[in-house]
Amino acid sequence: MNQIPPEARTSPESELAAVVAEALELAEAQLVLNKSFAPFVFMLDAEGTVQNGEIPQEMRGTMPPDPVVAVKLTVDLFAGYAENLHAMVAVLDPQSGKAEDTLHLWAEHRSGIAQLIRVDFTRKKFLKHPTFSEPRVEAQPAHLWTGEAPVPAGEWWHEGLSEQAIKDVFDLVGAAVPFAQDQLEKNGSLAPYGVTTDHAGEIGHHMAYQAPNENDEVEAEESLQLMAEGFRQRMESLRGTCVISDVRLTPGNGEGVALDALRLHIEHTEGLSMLLLKPYEIDEQSRTVAFGETAVIPTPARVWSA
């Protein structure tokens, strides 16, 4: 955590500029050390303290290809903290690994200032530090502090879908989550499991059967792949699919507490592909499951893929 000095907090503009400067400094350090970084957010509270939130490992690689959409989604994942913050800045390096690249930042202050900032930079093997261009700043409509409650991360997914498709998604989740909860309460864990809805609206339940390995364990990722392949072979008869698994969310920066979570990969023939991540805890005495706030993020399709 860093502290913004009082002289940098004389106006909303100066507060936001100070947080942007902190974020760019960390981005540069990560580029020097690792040549790339996971999307992260800097959050400024009322006391002038800046805290860093990083996208968990489980969510990496699932961001949409449009960097503007992706950086706004990064902010959305931390929108639950917005009520107690003065400013939030998300930083994305969407094309890490290329010789030339552009950092994308979404910078917003609760006073109503919102900006999309692009910073070009060049990676060269003989330079220790990347070369940054002057930031290009574009004023934007407020995204988090709009005078209403912050928009939760899951609001985007239903855009462009028919009423039937939206109903299909709710039906899939409504079938998958209670089953998973029951398994967690009975066994403390969950084997990968699939749910489908066909053109008649019938819900189907599916397991991937595979031989255990030498340690008498079933490879979860292999089960997920087997189910996706099976659904792909039947996709002409299906409207939607959901593959659910039990995962461990580990903070990418090595700080904080790892979380157990259900991961639901939901796809629909109308073009939707998203992950629902539902953190959970199991009470040791009652064995009941309590779920935390769900994160909703786009992800590449595995069934209706190109």
Short mmCIF file of C-alpha atoms in Angstrom, two decimals:
data_model
loop_
_atom_site.label_atom_id
_atom_site.label_comp_id
_atom_site.label_asym_id
_atom_site.label_seq_id
_atom_site.Cartn_x
_atom_site.Cartn_y
_atom_site.Cartn_z
CA MET A 1 0.00 0.00 0.00
CA ASN A 2 1.18 3.53 -0.82
CA GLN A 3 0.05 6.87 0.57
CA ILE A 4 -0.75 9.78 -1.74
CA PRO A 5 0.75 12.99 -0.23
CA PRO A 6 -1.66 15.79 0.72
CA GLU A 7 -0.24 18.15 -1.91
CA ALA A 8 -1.34 15.68 -4.59
CA ARG A 9 -4.93 15.70 -3.31
CA THR A 10 -5.92 19.32 -3.84
CA SER A 11 -8.60 18.46 -6.44
CA PRO A 12 -10.28 15.41 -8.01
CA GLU A 13 -8.07 15.90 -11.07
CA SER A 14 -4.88 15.87 -9.00
CA GLU A 15 -6.03 12.84 -7.00
CA LEU A 16 -6.75 10.86 -10.14
CA ALA A 17 -3.48 11.93 -11.78
CA ALA A 18 -1.56 10.77 -8.70
CA VAL A 19 -3.17 7.32 -8.81
CA VAL A 20 -2.50 7.04 -12.56
CA ALA A 21 1.17 7.89 -11.91
CA GLU A 22 1.35 5.18 -9.21
CA ALA A 23 -0.25 2.67 -11.57
CA LEU A 24 2.14 3.47 -14.42
CA GLU A 25 5.10 3.14 -12.07
CA LEU A 26 4.02 -0.36 -11.05
CA ALA A 27 3.31 -1.30 -14.68
CA GLU A 28 6.82 -0.22 -15.66
CA ALA A 29 8.34 -2.22 -12.80
CA GLN A 30 6.38 -5.33 -13.83
CA LEU A 31 7.47 -4.91 -17.46
CA VAL A 32 11.10 -4.69 -16.34
CA LEU A 33 10.84 -7.77 -14.13
CA ASN A 34 8.47 -9.98 -16.11
CA LYS A 35 8.12 -8.36 -19.57
CA SER A 36 4.33 -8.40 -19.00
CA PHE A 37 1.77 -8.40 -16.19
CA ALA A 38 -1.73 -9.48 -15.27
CA PRO A 39 -4.43 -6.77 -15.36
CA PHE A 40 -4.58 -4.90 -12.06
CA VAL A 41 -6.48 -2.09 -10.33
CA PHE A 42 -5.28 0.71 -8.05
CA MET A 43 -7.89 1.95 -5.56
CA LEU A 44 -7.68 5.24 -3.63
CA ASP A 45 -9.60 5.48 -0.35
CA ALA A 46 -10.70 8.53 1.65
CA GLU A 47 -7.48 8.50 3.70
CA GLY A 48 -5.28 8.77 0.63
CA THR A 49 -4.15 5.14 0.75
CA VAL A 50 -3.69 3.33 -2.57
CA GLN A 51 -4.27 -0.40 -2.62
CA ASN A 52 -3.50 -2.77 -5.47
CA GLY A 53 -5.91 -5.48 -6.59
CA GLU A 54 -4.76 -8.04 -9.16
CA ILE A 55 -6.84 -10.31 -11.37
CA PRO A 56 -6.69 -13.85 -9.90
CA GLN A 57 -4.78 -16.50 -11.80
CA GLU A 58 -8.00 -18.35 -12.61
CA MET A 59 -9.34 -15.39 -14.60
CA ARG A 60 -6.25 -14.70 -16.69
CA GLY A 61 -6.42 -15.45 -20.36
CA THR A 62 -10.20 -14.99 -20.39
CA MET A 63 -10.37 -11.29 -21.13
CA PRO A 64 -12.11 -10.22 -24.38
CA PRO A 65 -9.79 -9.22 -27.26
CA ASP A 66 -11.03 -5.60 -27.33
CA PRO A 67 -8.69 -3.84 -24.84
CA VAL A 68 -11.20 -1.08 -24.05
CA VAL A 69 -13.85 -3.64 -23.09
CA ALA A 70 -11.26 -5.65 -21.17
CA VAL A 71 -9.96 -2.72 -19.11
CA LYS A 72 -13.52 -1.67 -18.19
CA LEU A 73 -14.25 -5.25 -17.21
CA THR A 74 -11.16 -5.19 -15.00
CA VAL A 75 -12.64 -2.20 -13.16
CA ASP A 76 -15.99 -4.00 -12.94
CA LEU A 77 -14.43 -6.90 -11.06
CA PHE A 78 -13.57 -4.50 -8.22
CA ALA A 79 -16.77 -2.42 -8.44
CA GLY A 80 -17.98 -3.77 -5.11
CA TYR A 81 -15.40 -1.57 -3.36
CA ALA A 82 -16.39 1.63 -5.20
CA GLU A 83 -18.75 2.89 -2.48
CA ASN A 84 -15.78 3.46 -0.12
CA LEU A 85 -13.30 4.78 -2.69
CA HIS A 86 -12.37 8.14 -4.21
CA ALA A 87 -10.74 6.83 -7.37
CA MET A 88 -10.00 3.63 -9.28
CA VAL A 89 -7.51 2.99 -12.08
CA ALA A 90 -7.31 -0.28 -14.05
CA VAL A 91 -4.23 -1.11 -16.13
CA LEU A 92 -4.10 -3.63 -18.96
CA ASP A 93 -1.25 -4.83 -21.17
CA PRO A 94 -3.41 -6.61 -23.78
CA GLN A 95 -0.74 -7.79 -26.21
CA SER A 96 2.20 -8.75 -24.04
CA GLY A 97 5.05 -10.38 -25.90
CA LYS A 98 5.09 -8.03 -28.90
CA ALA A 99 7.95 -5.65 -29.58
CA GLU A 100 5.58 -2.68 -29.60
CA ASP A 101 2.53 -2.41 -27.41
CA THR A 102 0.03 -0.09 -25.76
CA LEU A 103 -0.99 0.08 -22.13
CA HIS A 104 -4.70 0.76 -21.64
CA LEU A 105 -5.87 2.45 -18.45
CA TRP A 106 -9.39 3.17 -17.25
CA ALA A 107 -9.15 6.02 -14.72
CA GLU A 108 -12.22 7.20 -12.81
CA HIS A 109 -12.94 9.49 -9.86
CA ARG A 110 -16.13 9.51 -7.85
CA SER A 111 -16.55 13.22 -8.70
CA GLY A 112 -17.54 12.18 -12.23
CA ILE A 113 -14.20 12.26 -14.06
CA ALA A 114 -13.68 9.22 -16.27
CA GLN A 115 -10.82 8.74 -18.72
CA LEU A 116 -9.49 6.17 -21.14
CA ILE A 117 -5.70 6.52 -21.25
CA ARG A 118 -3.45 4.89 -23.84
CA VAL A 119 0.32 4.77 -23.41
CA ASP A 120 2.43 3.33 -26.24
CA PHE A 121 5.69 1.69 -25.25
CA THR A 122 8.50 -0.30 -26.84
CA ARG A 123 10.26 -3.33 -25.44
CA LYS A 124 13.85 -3.78 -26.60
CA LYS A 125 16.22 -6.46 -25.41
CA PHE A 126 19.10 -4.06 -24.88
CA LEU A 127 17.00 -1.62 -22.82
CA LYS A 128 16.37 -2.38 -19.17
CA HIS A 129 13.32 -0.12 -19.05
CA PRO A 130 10.60 0.16 -21.70
CA THR A 131 10.29 3.43 -23.60
CA PHE A 132 6.93 5.14 -22.92
CA SER A 133 5.16 7.67 -25.12
CA GLU A 134 3.13 10.59 -23.86
CA PRO A 135 -0.27 9.37 -22.57
CA ARG A 136 -3.25 9.91 -24.86
CA VAL A 137 -6.24 10.82 -22.69
CA GLU A 138 -9.86 10.59 -23.82
CA ALA A 139 -12.72 11.81 -21.63
CA GLN A 140 -15.38 9.10 -21.14
CA PRO A 141 -18.85 8.83 -19.61
CA ALA A 142 -18.72 7.73 -15.97
CA HIS A 143 -18.75 3.96 -15.60
CA LEU A 144 -18.57 3.29 -11.86
CA TRP A 145 -19.80 6.47 -10.19
CA THR A 146 -22.84 7.38 -12.27
CA GLY A 147 -25.04 8.66 -9.45
CA GLU A 148 -26.45 5.16 -9.16
CA ALA A 149 -25.10 2.01 -7.60
CA PRO A 150 -21.93 0.76 -9.32
CA VAL A 151 -22.74 -1.50 -12.23
CA PRO A 152 -21.93 -5.08 -11.24
CA ALA A 153 -19.63 -7.14 -13.43
CA GLY A 154 -22.43 -9.42 -14.61
CA GLU A 155 -24.68 -6.82 -16.22
CA TRP A 156 -23.16 -7.12 -19.69
CA TRP A 157 -23.74 -10.77 -20.54
CA HIS A 158 -27.40 -10.62 -21.60
CA GLU A 159 -26.89 -7.85 -24.17
CA GLY A 160 -27.95 -9.01 -27.64
CA LEU A 161 -29.47 -12.27 -26.39
CA SER A 162 -33.07 -13.29 -26.97
CA GLU A 163 -35.43 -13.82 -24.04
CA GLN A 164 -35.22 -17.55 -24.70
CA ALA A 165 -31.42 -17.52 -24.50
CA ILE A 166 -31.49 -15.58 -21.21
CA LYS A 167 -33.99 -18.10 -19.82
CA ASP A 168 -31.74 -20.94 -20.99
CA VAL A 169 -28.81 -19.49 -19.05
CA PHE A 170 -30.86 -19.18 -15.87
CA ASP A 171 -32.11 -22.75 -16.35
CA LEU A 172 -28.55 -24.03 -16.71
CA VAL A 173 -27.35 -22.20 -13.61
CA GLY A 174 -30.47 -23.24 -11.72
CA ALA A 175 -29.72 -26.90 -12.47
CA ALA A 176 -25.94 -26.80 -11.97
CA VAL A 177 -25.47 -24.82 -8.75
CA PRO A 178 -27.88 -26.77 -6.48
CA PHE A 179 -26.29 -30.04 -7.63
CA ALA A 180 -22.80 -28.66 -6.95
CA GLN A 181 -23.87 -27.35 -3.54
CA ASP A 182 -25.27 -30.77 -2.64
CA GLN A 183 -22.03 -32.48 -3.66
CA LEU A 184 -19.91 -30.01 -1.70
CA GLU A 185 -22.01 -30.49 1.43
CA LYS A 186 -21.87 -34.29 1.12
CA ASN A 187 -18.31 -34.79 -0.08
CA GLY A 188 -16.45 -31.52 0.46
CA SER A 189 -15.50 -31.44 -3.23
CA LEU A 190 -17.00 -31.64 -6.70
CA ALA A 191 -16.00 -33.67 -9.75
CA PRO A 192 -16.41 -31.83 -13.08
CA TYR A 193 -20.01 -31.98 -14.22
CA GLY A 194 -22.02 -30.82 -17.22
CA VAL A 195 -25.56 -29.53 -17.81
CA THR A 196 -27.19 -28.93 -21.20
CA THR A 197 -30.46 -27.63 -22.59
CA ASP A 198 -31.69 -28.84 -25.97
CA HIS A 199 -34.03 -27.26 -28.53
CA ALA A 200 -37.05 -28.56 -26.63
CA GLY A 201 -35.82 -26.92 -23.42
CA GLU A 202 -35.03 -30.27 -21.77
CA ILE A 203 -32.22 -30.20 -19.20
CA GLY A 204 -29.57 -32.93 -19.44
CA HIS A 205 -26.95 -33.93 -16.86
CA HIS A 206 -23.54 -35.26 -17.89
CA MET A 207 -20.34 -36.69 -16.42
CA ALA A 208 -17.04 -37.39 -18.18
CA TYR A 209 -15.89 -40.94 -17.47
CA GLN A 210 -12.15 -41.52 -17.52
CA ALA A 211 -9.69 -43.87 -15.86
CA PRO A 212 -7.90 -42.58 -12.73
CA ASN A 213 -4.18 -41.88 -12.98
CA GLU A 214 -1.43 -43.70 -11.09
CA ASN A 215 -2.35 -41.77 -7.92
CA ASP A 216 -5.98 -42.94 -8.24
CA GLU A 217 -7.02 -39.39 -9.16
CA VAL A 218 -9.06 -38.08 -12.08
CA GLU A 219 -7.54 -35.18 -14.03
CA ALA A 220 -10.11 -32.38 -13.82
CA GLU A 221 -8.88 -30.53 -16.91
CA GLU A 222 -9.07 -33.72 -18.98
CA SER A 223 -12.67 -34.21 -17.80
CA LEU A 224 -13.55 -30.67 -18.83
CA GLN A 225 -12.02 -31.22 -22.25
CA LEU A 226 -13.87 -34.52 -22.72
CA MET A 227 -17.19 -32.88 -21.87
CA ALA A 228 -16.54 -29.96 -24.22
CA GLU A 229 -15.70 -32.36 -27.03
CA GLY A 230 -18.81 -34.42 -26.34
CA PHE A 231 -21.01 -31.31 -26.37
CA ARG A 232 -19.35 -30.12 -29.58
CA GLN A 233 -20.35 -33.34 -31.31
CA ARG A 234 -23.97 -32.75 -30.27
CA MET A 235 -24.10 -28.96 -30.60
CA GLU A 236 -26.64 -28.99 -33.45
CA SER A 237 -29.19 -30.47 -31.02
CA LEU A 238 -28.31 -28.12 -28.14
CA ARG A 239 -29.14 -24.52 -27.27
CA GLY A 240 -26.82 -24.16 -24.28
CA THR A 241 -24.20 -25.89 -22.16
CA CYS A 242 -22.71 -25.44 -18.71
CA VAL A 243 -19.56 -27.17 -17.44
CA ILE A 244 -19.02 -26.78 -13.71
CA SER A 245 -15.85 -27.54 -11.74
CA ASP A 246 -14.31 -26.96 -8.33
CA VAL A 247 -11.31 -24.60 -8.48
CA ARG A 248 -8.90 -22.73 -6.24
CA LEU A 249 -8.54 -18.98 -6.84
CA THR A 250 -5.04 -17.83 -5.89
CA PRO A 251 -4.17 -14.10 -5.80
CA GLY A 252 -1.67 -13.44 -8.57
CA ASN A 253 0.53 -11.16 -6.43
CA GLY A 254 1.06 -13.85 -3.78
CA GLU A 255 -0.74 -11.81 -1.12
CA GLY A 256 -4.17 -12.40 0.35
CA VAL A 257 -6.14 -15.56 0.94
CA ALA A 258 -6.75 -18.25 -1.69
CA LEU A 259 -10.44 -18.99 -2.23
CA ASP A 260 -12.33 -22.13 -3.14
CA ALA A 261 -14.83 -21.45 -5.91
CA LEU A 262 -17.21 -23.03 -8.36
CA ARG A 263 -16.38 -22.28 -11.97
CA LEU A 264 -19.25 -22.47 -14.45
CA HIS A 265 -18.38 -22.18 -18.13
CA ILE A 266 -21.65 -21.34 -19.85
CA GLU A 267 -22.10 -21.27 -23.61
CA HIS A 268 -25.11 -20.64 -25.82
CA THR A 269 -25.75 -21.09 -29.51
CA GLU A 270 -26.53 -17.34 -29.78
CA GLY A 271 -22.86 -16.54 -29.21
CA LEU A 272 -22.55 -16.26 -25.43
CA SER A 273 -19.50 -17.73 -23.71
CA MET A 274 -18.77 -16.71 -20.12
CA LEU A 275 -17.39 -17.88 -16.80
CA LEU A 276 -19.19 -17.57 -13.50
CA LEU A 277 -16.85 -17.77 -10.52
CA LYS A 278 -18.69 -18.36 -7.24
CA PRO A 279 -16.40 -18.36 -4.17
CA TYR A 280 -17.66 -20.59 -1.38
CA GLU A 281 -16.94 -21.70 2.18
CA ILE A 282 -18.05 -24.89 3.90
CA ASP A 283 -18.96 -24.63 7.57
CA GLU A 284 -16.93 -27.26 9.42
CA GLN A 285 -19.71 -28.14 11.85
CA SER A 286 -22.92 -27.92 9.84
CA ARG A 287 -21.28 -28.77 6.46
CA THR A 288 -23.46 -26.11 4.82
CA VAL A 289 -22.10 -24.11 1.90
CA ALA A 290 -22.09 -20.29 1.86
CA PHE A 291 -21.44 -18.54 -1.46
CA GLY A 292 -19.68 -15.22 -1.95
CA GLU A 293 -20.23 -12.62 -4.67
CA THR A 294 -20.16 -14.07 -8.18
CA ALA A 295 -17.70 -12.75 -10.78
CA VAL A 296 -18.85 -12.88 -14.42
CA ILE A 297 -16.29 -12.67 -17.22
CA PRO A 298 -16.24 -13.48 -20.94
CA THR A 299 -14.14 -16.42 -22.07
CA PRO A 300 -13.34 -18.13 -25.38
CA ALA A 301 -15.92 -20.71 -26.44
CA ARG A 302 -15.03 -24.41 -26.31
CA VAL A 303 -18.25 -25.85 -27.75
CA TRP A 304 -19.41 -23.25 -30.29
CA SER A 305 -15.87 -22.26 -31.19
CA ALA A 306 -14.83 -21.21 -34.67
#
